[in-house]
mmCIF file of C-alpha atoms and ligand atoms in Angstrom:
data_model
loop_
_atom_site.group_PDB
_atom_site.id
_atom_site.type_symbol
_atom_site.label_atom_id
_atom_site.label_comp_id
_atom_site.label_asym_id
_atom_site.label_seq_id
_atom_site.Cartn_x
_atom_site.Cartn_y
_atom_site.Cartn_z
ATOM 1 C CA MET I 1 101.159 146.997 132.306
ATOM 2 C CA SER I 2 97.604 146.890 131.830
ATOM 3 C CA SER I 3 95.599 143.913 132.518
ATOM 4 C CA PHE I 4 92.246 143.098 133.710
ATOM 5 C CA PRO I 5 89.936 145.150 134.163
ATOM 6 C CA GLN I 6 91.131 147.264 131.358
ATOM 7 C CA ILE I 7 91.989 144.454 128.965
ATOM 8 C CA ARG I 8 88.822 142.200 128.453
ATOM 9 C CA PRO I 9 89.543 139.930 125.290
ATOM 10 C CA ARG I 10 85.632 138.877 125.652
ATOM 11 C CA ARG I 11 84.945 142.262 124.303
ATOM 12 C CA ARG I 12 86.008 141.072 120.743
ATOM 13 C CA ARG I 13 83.808 138.064 121.170
ATOM 14 C CA ARG I 14 80.414 139.761 121.691
ATOM 15 C CA THR I 15 78.969 139.707 118.187
ATOM 16 C CA PRO I 16 79.399 137.753 114.929
ATOM 17 C CA ALA I 17 80.832 140.992 113.287
ATOM 18 C CA LEU I 18 83.365 141.534 116.098
ATOM 19 C CA ARG I 19 84.335 137.727 115.817
ATOM 20 C CA ARG I 20 84.843 137.965 111.988
ATOM 21 C CA LEU I 21 87.084 141.079 112.475
ATOM 22 C CA SER I 22 89.101 139.394 115.135
ATOM 23 C CA ARG I 23 89.576 136.061 113.122
ATOM 24 C CA GLU I 24 93.133 135.211 112.397
ATOM 25 C CA THR I 25 92.782 132.118 110.035
ATOM 26 C CA THR I 26 90.540 131.713 106.952
ATOM 27 C CA LEU I 27 89.217 128.408 105.477
ATOM 28 C CA ALA I 28 87.414 128.793 101.986
ATOM 29 C CA ALA I 29 86.738 126.508 98.921
ATOM 30 C CA GLU I 30 89.811 127.769 97.104
ATOM 31 C CA HIS I 31 92.130 126.097 99.805
ATOM 32 C CA LEU I 32 90.545 122.571 99.088
ATOM 33 C CA ILE I 33 91.738 119.680 96.985
ATOM 34 C CA ALA I 34 89.399 116.880 96.632
ATOM 35 C CA PRO I 35 90.653 113.248 96.213
ATOM 36 C CA ALA I 36 89.067 111.128 93.491
ATOM 37 C CA PHE I 37 89.317 107.265 93.190
ATOM 38 C CA VAL I 38 88.957 106.199 89.378
ATOM 39 C CA VAL I 39 88.138 102.626 88.156
ATOM 40 C CA HIS I 40 87.659 100.973 84.764
ATOM 41 C CA GLY I 41 84.236 100.300 83.625
ATOM 42 C CA ALA I 42 81.038 102.400 82.788
ATOM 43 C CA ASP I 43 78.660 103.899 85.042
ATOM 44 C CA LEU I 44 80.250 102.682 88.402
ATOM 45 C CA ALA I 45 80.115 104.326 91.575
ATOM 46 C CA HIS I 46 81.095 101.978 94.422
ATOM 47 C CA GLU I 47 80.997 103.607 97.877
ATOM 48 C CA ILE I 48 83.946 102.766 100.060
ATOM 49 C CA SER I 49 82.372 100.990 103.256
ATOM 50 C CA SER I 50 84.757 102.579 105.617
ATOM 51 C CA MET I 51 84.453 106.028 104.020
ATOM 52 C CA PRO I 52 80.783 106.757 103.690
ATOM 53 C CA GLY I 53 80.176 109.409 100.909
ATOM 54 C CA VAL I 54 83.474 108.510 99.218
ATOM 55 C CA PHE I 55 83.153 106.483 95.991
ATOM 56 C CA GLN I 56 85.373 104.629 93.384
ATOM 57 C CA LEU I 57 84.038 106.129 90.207
ATOM 58 C CA SER I 58 84.284 104.837 86.619
ATOM 59 C CA VAL I 59 85.987 107.446 84.116
ATOM 60 C CA ALA I 60 83.015 106.722 81.771
ATOM 61 C CA GLY I 61 79.801 108.319 82.963
ATOM 62 C CA ARG I 62 80.782 109.207 86.516
ATOM 63 C CA LEU I 63 83.786 111.304 86.814
ATOM 64 C CA ASP I 64 82.273 114.249 84.924
ATOM 65 C CA GLN I 65 79.467 114.751 87.653
ATOM 66 C CA GLU I 66 82.337 114.651 90.183
ATOM 67 C CA ALA I 67 84.198 117.386 88.289
ATOM 68 C CA ASP I 68 81.164 119.326 87.883
ATOM 69 C CA GLN I 69 80.451 119.513 91.317
ATOM 70 C CA LEU I 70 83.832 120.632 92.143
ATOM 71 C CA GLU I 71 83.620 123.388 89.641
ATOM 72 C CA GLU I 72 80.143 124.534 91.139
ATOM 73 C CA LEU I 73 81.501 124.379 94.679
ATOM 74 C CA GLY I 74 84.605 126.572 93.779
ATOM 75 C CA ILE I 75 87.112 123.662 94.502
ATOM 76 C CA PRO I 76 89.937 124.326 92.276
ATOM 77 C CA ALA I 77 91.869 121.028 92.259
ATOM 78 C CA LEU I 78 91.388 117.206 92.405
ATOM 79 C CA ILE I 79 94.059 114.539 93.035
ATOM 80 C CA LEU I 80 93.675 111.280 91.208
ATOM 81 C CA PHE I 81 94.186 107.751 92.588
ATOM 82 C CA GLY I 82 93.713 104.802 90.226
ATOM 83 C CA LEU I 83 92.679 101.236 90.354
ATOM 84 C CA PRO I 84 94.204 99.237 87.666
ATOM 85 C CA ALA I 85 92.570 96.458 85.649
ATOM 86 C CA ALA I 86 95.474 94.073 86.679
ATOM 87 C CA LYS I 87 98.516 94.174 88.999
ATOM 88 C CA ASP I 88 102.018 92.949 88.495
ATOM 89 C CA GLU I 89 105.461 93.112 90.101
ATOM 90 C CA VAL I 90 106.408 96.503 88.541
ATOM 91 C CA GLY I 91 102.716 97.892 88.352
ATOM 92 C CA SER I 92 102.816 98.366 84.400
ATOM 93 C CA GLU I 93 99.450 100.000 84.174
ATOM 94 C CA ASN I 94 100.900 102.857 86.125
ATOM 95 C CA PHE I 95 102.767 104.026 83.137
ATOM 96 C CA ALA I 96 100.653 102.779 80.372
ATOM 97 C CA ALA I 97 99.307 105.355 77.836
ATOM 98 C CA ASP I 98 95.826 103.837 78.369
ATOM 99 C CA GLY I 99 96.085 103.455 82.160
ATOM 100 C CA ILE I 100 93.151 104.130 84.250
ATOM 101 C CA VAL I 101 94.596 107.600 85.514
ATOM 102 C CA GLN I 102 95.707 108.607 82.155
ATOM 103 C CA ARG I 103 92.266 108.052 80.885
ATOM 104 C CA ALA I 104 90.868 110.128 83.521
ATOM 105 C CA LEU I 105 93.309 112.739 82.760
ATOM 106 C CA ARG I 106 92.544 112.899 79.111
ATOM 107 C CA ARG I 107 88.822 113.177 79.681
ATOM 108 C CA LEU I 108 89.109 115.925 82.369
ATOM 109 C CA ARG I 109 91.714 118.095 80.571
ATOM 110 C CA THR I 110 89.465 118.474 77.480
ATOM 111 C CA ARG I 111 86.334 119.024 79.472
ATOM 112 C CA TYR I 112 87.565 120.974 82.394
ATOM 113 C CA PRO I 113 90.373 123.339 81.299
ATOM 114 C CA ARG I 114 90.408 125.179 84.463
ATOM 115 C CA LEU I 115 90.384 122.389 86.978
ATOM 116 C CA LEU I 116 93.930 121.634 88.468
ATOM 117 C CA LEU I 117 94.710 117.945 87.899
ATOM 118 C CA ILE I 118 96.936 116.172 90.428
ATOM 119 C CA THR I 119 98.055 112.745 90.454
ATOM 120 C CA ASP I 120 99.449 110.501 93.073
ATOM 121 C CA VAL I 121 102.672 109.120 91.682
ATOM 122 C CA CYS I 122 103.421 105.838 93.563
ATOM 123 C CA CYS I 123 103.455 102.174 92.924
ATOM 124 C CA CYS I 124 101.310 100.618 95.530
ATOM 125 C CA GLU I 125 98.100 100.608 93.968
ATOM 126 C CA TYR I 126 99.519 98.801 90.877
ATOM 127 C CA THR I 127 101.989 96.227 92.266
ATOM 128 C CA SER I 128 100.921 92.752 93.111
ATOM 129 C CA HIS I 129 102.778 93.058 96.293
ATOM 130 C CA GLY I 130 101.250 96.526 97.287
ATOM 131 C CA HIS I 131 104.523 98.010 98.124
ATOM 132 C CA CYS I 132 105.390 101.635 96.917
ATOM 133 C CA GLY I 133 108.186 100.524 94.763
ATOM 134 C CA ILE I 134 110.115 97.793 93.101
ATOM 135 C CA VAL I 135 110.720 94.780 95.478
ATOM 136 C CA LYS I 136 114.257 93.042 95.442
ATOM 137 C CA ASP I 137 115.147 90.436 98.043
ATOM 138 C CA GLY I 138 112.075 91.192 100.171
ATOM 139 C CA ALA I 139 112.610 94.964 100.340
ATOM 140 C CA VAL I 140 111.940 98.003 98.270
ATOM 141 C CA ASP I 141 114.624 98.931 96.164
ATOM 142 C CA ASN I 142 114.953 102.808 96.334
ATOM 143 C CA ASP I 143 116.821 103.445 93.103
ATOM 144 C CA ALA I 144 115.147 100.958 91.054
ATOM 145 C CA THR I 145 111.979 102.577 91.930
ATOM 146 C CA LEU I 146 113.069 106.135 90.991
ATOM 147 C CA GLU I 147 113.169 105.060 87.190
ATOM 148 C CA ILE I 148 109.629 103.837 87.353
ATOM 149 C CA LEU I 149 108.450 107.048 89.004
ATOM 150 C CA GLY I 150 109.979 109.138 86.420
ATOM 151 C CA ARG I 151 108.065 107.105 83.605
ATOM 152 C CA VAL I 152 104.829 107.424 85.699
ATOM 153 C CA ALA I 153 105.234 111.202 86.075
ATOM 154 C CA VAL I 154 106.004 111.576 82.397
ATOM 155 C CA SER I 155 102.998 109.457 81.334
ATOM 156 C CA HIS I 156 100.661 111.374 83.724
ATOM 157 C CA ALA I 157 102.021 114.794 82.150
ATOM 158 C CA GLU I 158 101.424 113.442 78.543
ATOM 159 C CA ALA I 159 97.857 112.746 79.414
ATOM 160 C CA GLY I 160 97.378 116.223 81.009
ATOM 161 C CA ALA I 161 98.458 116.246 84.657
ATOM 162 C CA ASP I 162 99.332 119.964 86.059
ATOM 163 C CA ILE I 163 100.915 118.638 89.412
ATOM 164 C CA LEU I 164 102.738 115.396 89.982
ATOM 165 C CA ALA I 165 102.725 114.191 93.527
ATOM 166 C CA PRO I 166 105.174 111.340 94.508
ATOM 167 C CA SER I 167 103.993 109.694 97.616
ATOM 168 C CA GLY I 168 106.251 106.710 98.102
ATOM 169 C CA MET I 169 108.819 108.294 100.282
ATOM 170 C CA MET I 170 111.705 107.091 97.998
ATOM 171 C CA ASP I 171 115.033 109.123 98.657
ATOM 172 C CA GLY I 172 115.633 111.372 95.454
ATOM 173 C CA MET I 173 112.008 110.873 94.162
ATOM 174 C CA VAL I 174 111.530 114.589 93.369
ATOM 175 C CA LYS I 175 114.887 115.004 91.475
ATOM 176 C CA ALA I 176 114.199 111.791 89.434
ATOM 177 C CA ILE I 177 110.574 113.147 88.512
ATOM 178 C CA ARG I 178 111.899 116.617 87.847
ATOM 179 C CA SER I 179 114.766 115.368 85.417
ATOM 180 C CA ALA I 180 112.395 112.984 83.744
ATOM 181 C CA LEU I 181 109.677 115.660 83.183
ATOM 182 C CA ASP I 182 112.299 118.161 81.962
ATOM 183 C CA SER I 183 113.942 115.636 79.571
ATOM 184 C CA ALA I 184 110.522 115.004 78.172
ATOM 185 C CA GLY I 185 109.769 118.664 77.625
ATOM 186 C CA PHE I 186 107.510 118.998 80.518
ATOM 187 C CA GLN I 187 109.293 121.951 82.440
ATOM 188 C CA ASP I 188 106.106 123.619 82.939
ATOM 189 C CA ARG I 189 104.463 121.132 85.159
ATOM 190 C CA SER I 190 104.855 121.075 88.791
ATOM 191 C CA VAL I 191 105.813 118.499 91.681
ATOM 192 C CA LEU I 192 104.013 118.429 94.919
ATOM 193 C CA SER I 193 106.140 116.286 97.056
ATOM 194 C CA TYR I 194 104.633 114.153 99.835
ATOM 195 C CA ALA I 195 107.840 115.128 101.513
ATOM 196 C CA VAL I 196 106.873 114.255 105.111
ATOM 197 C CA LYS I 197 104.696 111.352 105.020
ATOM 198 C CA TYR I 198 104.497 109.058 108.198
ATOM 199 C CA ALA I 199 104.036 105.346 108.676
ATOM 200 C CA SER I 200 100.521 105.945 109.917
ATOM 201 C CA ALA I 201 97.535 103.845 111.042
ATOM 202 C CA PHE I 202 95.396 106.587 109.614
ATOM 203 C CA TYR I 203 95.604 105.337 106.132
ATOM 204 C CA GLY I 204 93.634 102.029 106.783
ATOM 205 C CA PRO I 205 90.549 103.221 105.116
ATOM 206 C CA PHE I 206 92.465 104.418 101.919
ATOM 207 C CA ARG I 207 93.941 100.943 101.634
ATOM 208 C CA GLU I 208 90.564 99.623 101.079
ATOM 209 C CA ALA I 209 89.632 102.457 98.665
ATOM 210 C CA ALA I 210 92.653 101.864 96.659
ATOM 211 C CA ASP I 211 93.076 98.360 97.247
ATOM 212 C CA SER I 212 96.855 99.048 98.161
ATOM 213 C CA ALA I 213 97.510 97.160 101.420
ATOM 214 C CA PRO I 214 101.126 95.692 101.229
ATOM 215 C CA SER I 215 100.886 91.920 100.959
ATOM 216 C CA PHE I 216 103.805 91.335 103.264
ATOM 217 C CA GLY I 217 105.545 93.440 105.881
ATOM 218 C CA ASP I 218 104.457 97.292 106.333
ATOM 219 C CA ARG I 219 105.801 100.578 104.942
ATOM 220 C CA ARG I 220 108.255 101.361 107.845
ATOM 221 C CA GLN I 221 111.357 101.181 105.817
ATOM 222 C CA TYR I 222 110.158 104.093 103.613
ATOM 223 C CA GLN I 223 107.657 106.144 105.596
ATOM 224 C CA MET I 224 108.652 108.048 108.578
ATOM 225 C CA ASP I 225 108.421 107.161 112.206
ATOM 226 C CA PRO I 226 105.457 109.298 113.917
ATOM 227 C CA ALA I 227 107.857 110.142 116.728
ATOM 228 C CA ASN I 228 109.865 112.275 114.424
ATOM 229 C CA VAL I 229 109.926 116.112 113.699
ATOM 230 C CA ARG I 230 113.446 116.978 113.095
ATOM 231 C CA GLU I 231 113.522 114.439 110.433
ATOM 232 C CA ALA I 232 110.369 116.156 108.725
ATOM 233 C CA VAL I 233 112.404 119.441 108.529
ATOM 234 C CA LEU I 234 115.206 117.357 106.709
ATOM 235 C CA GLU I 235 112.857 115.625 104.428
ATOM 236 C CA ALA I 236 111.196 118.975 103.594
ATOM 237 C CA GLY I 237 114.553 120.581 102.923
ATOM 238 C CA LEU I 238 115.859 117.899 100.681
ATOM 239 C CA ASP I 239 112.841 117.957 98.557
ATOM 240 C CA GLU I 240 112.965 121.753 98.268
ATOM 241 C CA ALA I 241 116.484 121.380 96.984
ATOM 242 C CA GLU I 242 115.668 118.615 94.609
ATOM 243 C CA GLY I 243 113.242 121.082 93.043
ATOM 244 C CA ALA I 244 109.760 120.530 94.569
ATOM 245 C CA ASP I 245 107.422 123.139 93.916
ATOM 246 C CA PHE I 246 104.861 122.295 96.711
ATOM 247 C CA LEU I 247 105.562 120.351 99.852
ATOM 248 C CA MET I 248 102.973 118.053 101.664
ATOM 249 C CA VAL I 249 102.627 116.865 105.413
ATOM 250 C CA LYS I 250 100.664 113.681 105.961
ATOM 251 C CA PRO I 251 98.714 112.854 108.082
ATOM 252 C CA ALA I 252 97.373 116.193 109.328
ATOM 253 C CA LEU I 253 95.636 115.972 112.742
ATOM 254 C CA ALA I 254 98.082 114.236 114.751
ATOM 255 C CA TYR I 255 100.894 116.258 112.999
ATOM 256 C CA LEU I 256 99.953 119.979 113.247
ATOM 257 C CA ASP I 257 103.274 120.604 115.135
ATOM 258 C CA VAL I 258 104.848 119.094 112.061
ATOM 259 C CA ILE I 259 102.945 121.278 109.807
ATOM 260 C CA ARG I 260 104.099 124.406 111.903
ATOM 261 C CA ALA I 261 107.700 123.335 111.743
ATOM 262 C CA VAL I 262 107.899 122.921 108.063
ATOM 263 C CA ARG I 263 105.980 126.150 107.576
ATOM 264 C CA GLU I 264 108.640 127.959 109.452
ATOM 265 C CA ARG I 265 111.497 126.709 107.460
ATOM 266 C CA THR I 266 110.335 126.672 103.848
ATOM 267 C CA SER I 267 109.046 129.437 101.652
ATOM 268 C CA LEU I 268 107.233 126.749 99.450
ATOM 269 C CA PRO I 269 103.371 126.541 99.609
ATOM 270 C CA LEU I 270 102.621 123.699 101.959
ATOM 271 C CA VAL I 271 99.696 121.256 101.659
ATOM 272 C CA ALA I 272 98.304 119.187 104.582
ATOM 273 C CA TYR I 273 96.710 115.681 103.824
ATOM 274 C CA ASN I 274 93.596 115.220 105.988
ATOM 275 C CA VAL I 275 93.807 111.378 105.442
ATOM 276 C CA SER I 276 91.170 108.548 105.165
ATOM 277 C CA GLY I 277 91.385 107.514 108.937
ATOM 278 C CA GLU I 278 90.675 111.045 109.933
ATOM 279 C CA TYR I 279 87.677 111.229 107.651
ATOM 280 C CA ALA I 280 86.541 107.869 108.966
ATOM 281 C CA MET I 281 86.703 108.864 112.621
ATOM 282 C CA MET I 282 84.538 111.964 111.940
ATOM 283 C CA LYS I 283 82.072 110.151 109.899
ATOM 284 C CA ALA I 284 81.710 107.292 112.449
ATOM 285 C CA ALA I 285 81.417 109.678 115.364
ATOM 286 C CA ALA I 286 78.898 111.859 113.370
ATOM 287 C CA GLN I 287 76.740 108.932 112.433
ATOM 288 C CA LEU I 288 76.643 107.856 116.185
ATOM 289 C CA GLY I 289 75.357 111.173 117.080
ATOM 290 C CA TRP I 290 78.398 111.854 119.192
ATOM 291 C CA ILE I 291 79.748 114.899 117.588
ATOM 292 C CA ASP I 292 78.277 117.663 115.256
ATOM 293 C CA GLU I 293 79.843 116.946 111.938
ATOM 294 C CA ARG I 294 79.642 120.220 110.415
ATOM 295 C CA ARG I 295 81.314 121.909 113.300
ATOM 296 C CA ALA I 296 83.886 119.295 114.082
ATOM 297 C CA VAL I 297 85.089 119.123 110.503
ATOM 298 C CA LEU I 298 85.262 122.833 109.914
ATOM 299 C CA GLU I 299 87.282 123.132 113.264
ATOM 300 C CA ALA I 300 89.625 120.417 112.130
ATOM 301 C CA LEU I 301 90.426 122.046 108.760
ATOM 302 C CA THR I 302 90.718 125.415 110.285
ATOM 303 C CA GLY I 303 93.253 124.080 112.667
ATOM 304 C CA MET I 304 95.284 122.621 109.662
ATOM 305 C CA ARG I 305 95.289 126.178 108.106
ATOM 306 C CA ARG I 306 96.203 127.671 111.485
ATOM 307 C CA ALA I 307 99.009 125.368 111.713
ATOM 308 C CA GLY I 308 100.410 126.653 108.496
ATOM 309 C CA ALA I 309 98.948 124.727 105.565
ATOM 310 C CA ASP I 310 98.123 126.738 102.603
ATOM 311 C CA ALA I 311 96.011 123.876 101.298
ATOM 312 C CA VAL I 312 94.231 120.920 102.433
ATOM 313 C CA ILE I 313 93.583 117.627 100.596
ATOM 314 C CA SER I 314 90.360 116.256 102.281
ATOM 315 C CA TYR I 315 87.656 113.819 101.564
ATOM 316 C CA HIS I 316 85.352 116.275 103.267
ATOM 317 C CA ALA I 317 86.216 118.831 100.502
ATOM 318 C CA LYS I 318 82.677 118.983 98.913
ATOM 319 C CA ASP I 319 80.811 119.080 102.227
ATOM 320 C CA VAL I 320 83.181 121.812 103.616
ATOM 321 C CA ALA I 321 82.611 123.958 100.429
ATOM 322 C CA ARG I 322 78.829 123.415 100.859
ATOM 323 C CA TRP I 323 78.926 124.462 104.583
ATOM 324 C CA LEU I 324 81.162 127.586 103.989
ATOM 325 C CA SER I 325 78.714 128.720 101.444
ATOM 326 C CA GLU I 326 75.898 128.758 104.166
ATOM 327 C CA PRO I 327 75.961 132.085 106.055
ATOM 328 C CA GLU I 328 75.974 130.567 109.508
ATOM 329 C CA ALA I 329 79.302 128.864 108.786
ATOM 330 C CA THR I 330 81.354 132.030 109.193
ATOM 331 C CA ALA I 331 79.209 133.282 112.247
HETATM 332 C C1 LIG H 401 99.934 105.930 98.302
HETATM 333 C C2 LIG H 401 99.164 106.736 99.136
HETATM 334 C C3 LIG H 401 98.675 106.432 100.328
HETATM 335 C C4 LIG H 401 97.845 107.436 100.653
HETATM 336 C C5 LIG H 401 98.071 108.361 99.741
HETATM 337 N N1 LIG H 401 98.756 107.888 98.766
HETATM 338 C C6 LIG H 401 98.712 105.013 101.192
HETATM 339 C C7 LIG H 401 99.802 104.714 101.851
HETATM 340 O O1 LIG H 401 100.788 105.335 101.928
HETATM 341 O O2 LIG H 401 99.644 103.636 102.342
HETATM 342 C C8 LIG H 401 97.067 107.564 102.037
HETATM 343 C C9 LIG H 401 95.821 108.601 101.792
HETATM 344 C C10 LIG H 401 94.807 108.395 102.734
HETATM 345 O O3 LIG H 401 94.882 107.586 103.902
HETATM 346 O O4 LIG H 401 93.875 109.251 102.773
HETATM 347 N N2 LIG H 401 101.337 105.638 98.657
#
């Protein structure tokens, strides 16, 4: 058995070219999905205070600029989140033909035929109580919610969505959406399931961005316990069996082992969601001068890819694509 001094791993780290040749994981713009928050109104770009650099954008006048930038940077996909004009018990705007996400989809579909349009299919941004489904007797009713999710998915598909991404952690949500899409003639649209989504403190800033904090209780009756990984494998398997085309693990940074576990047990493409709180932490530390933002963010996203994610949803997407186009990024 040879070891030191015959074997010297440092030899492969001596120059940038040697390090590139030895690199096991790649991170490129094509692996990124950029989130976008859309609002009613015209020429609005409202920065989210806990997410510097991330804006709620009006479909009129602003969303095109965002899509232009994604195309220029080689980012193939965006995921839309909507802020409705009004909220009610069932979240009616969620499945309205002229809802905010449907408007965004119609505009982008005609102007950006190559951009992959993903939508978050959930109730929390649209309901007056802020929960991810229909509330009955103080709790989210799983099966009543499924019917709504089917309607939302079909209305997004009608408006041009390529991929429907249910995020509410309802049992049977993938099957319900798949069969609603198929009955409406949308056999060609994909389902990206937020199959493994934890009840996480790292969604805090998103709830400001999407105005979706629950008005009572929390989401622990439907989102997963951060302590569990066997259950993640179970959830992923169920959604695969229900017909999901892509699976997601969310959040990412505290769950890299979960990404790995799911990766090893499914052949479906896997997406990691680098969530709002993860973004906010990086931004805050960078603003204080405590970390090098570019290096820290590239390291974190490379880690998600190394753990087994094929793609990463990230609020850093545009910055990452810019950094990767600079030569020193891959040195
Ligand atoms: C909707 C949804 C949430 C996120 C994505 N879709 C919020 C939640 O579950 O509370 C969080 C995304 C993020 O924090 O960046 N259910």
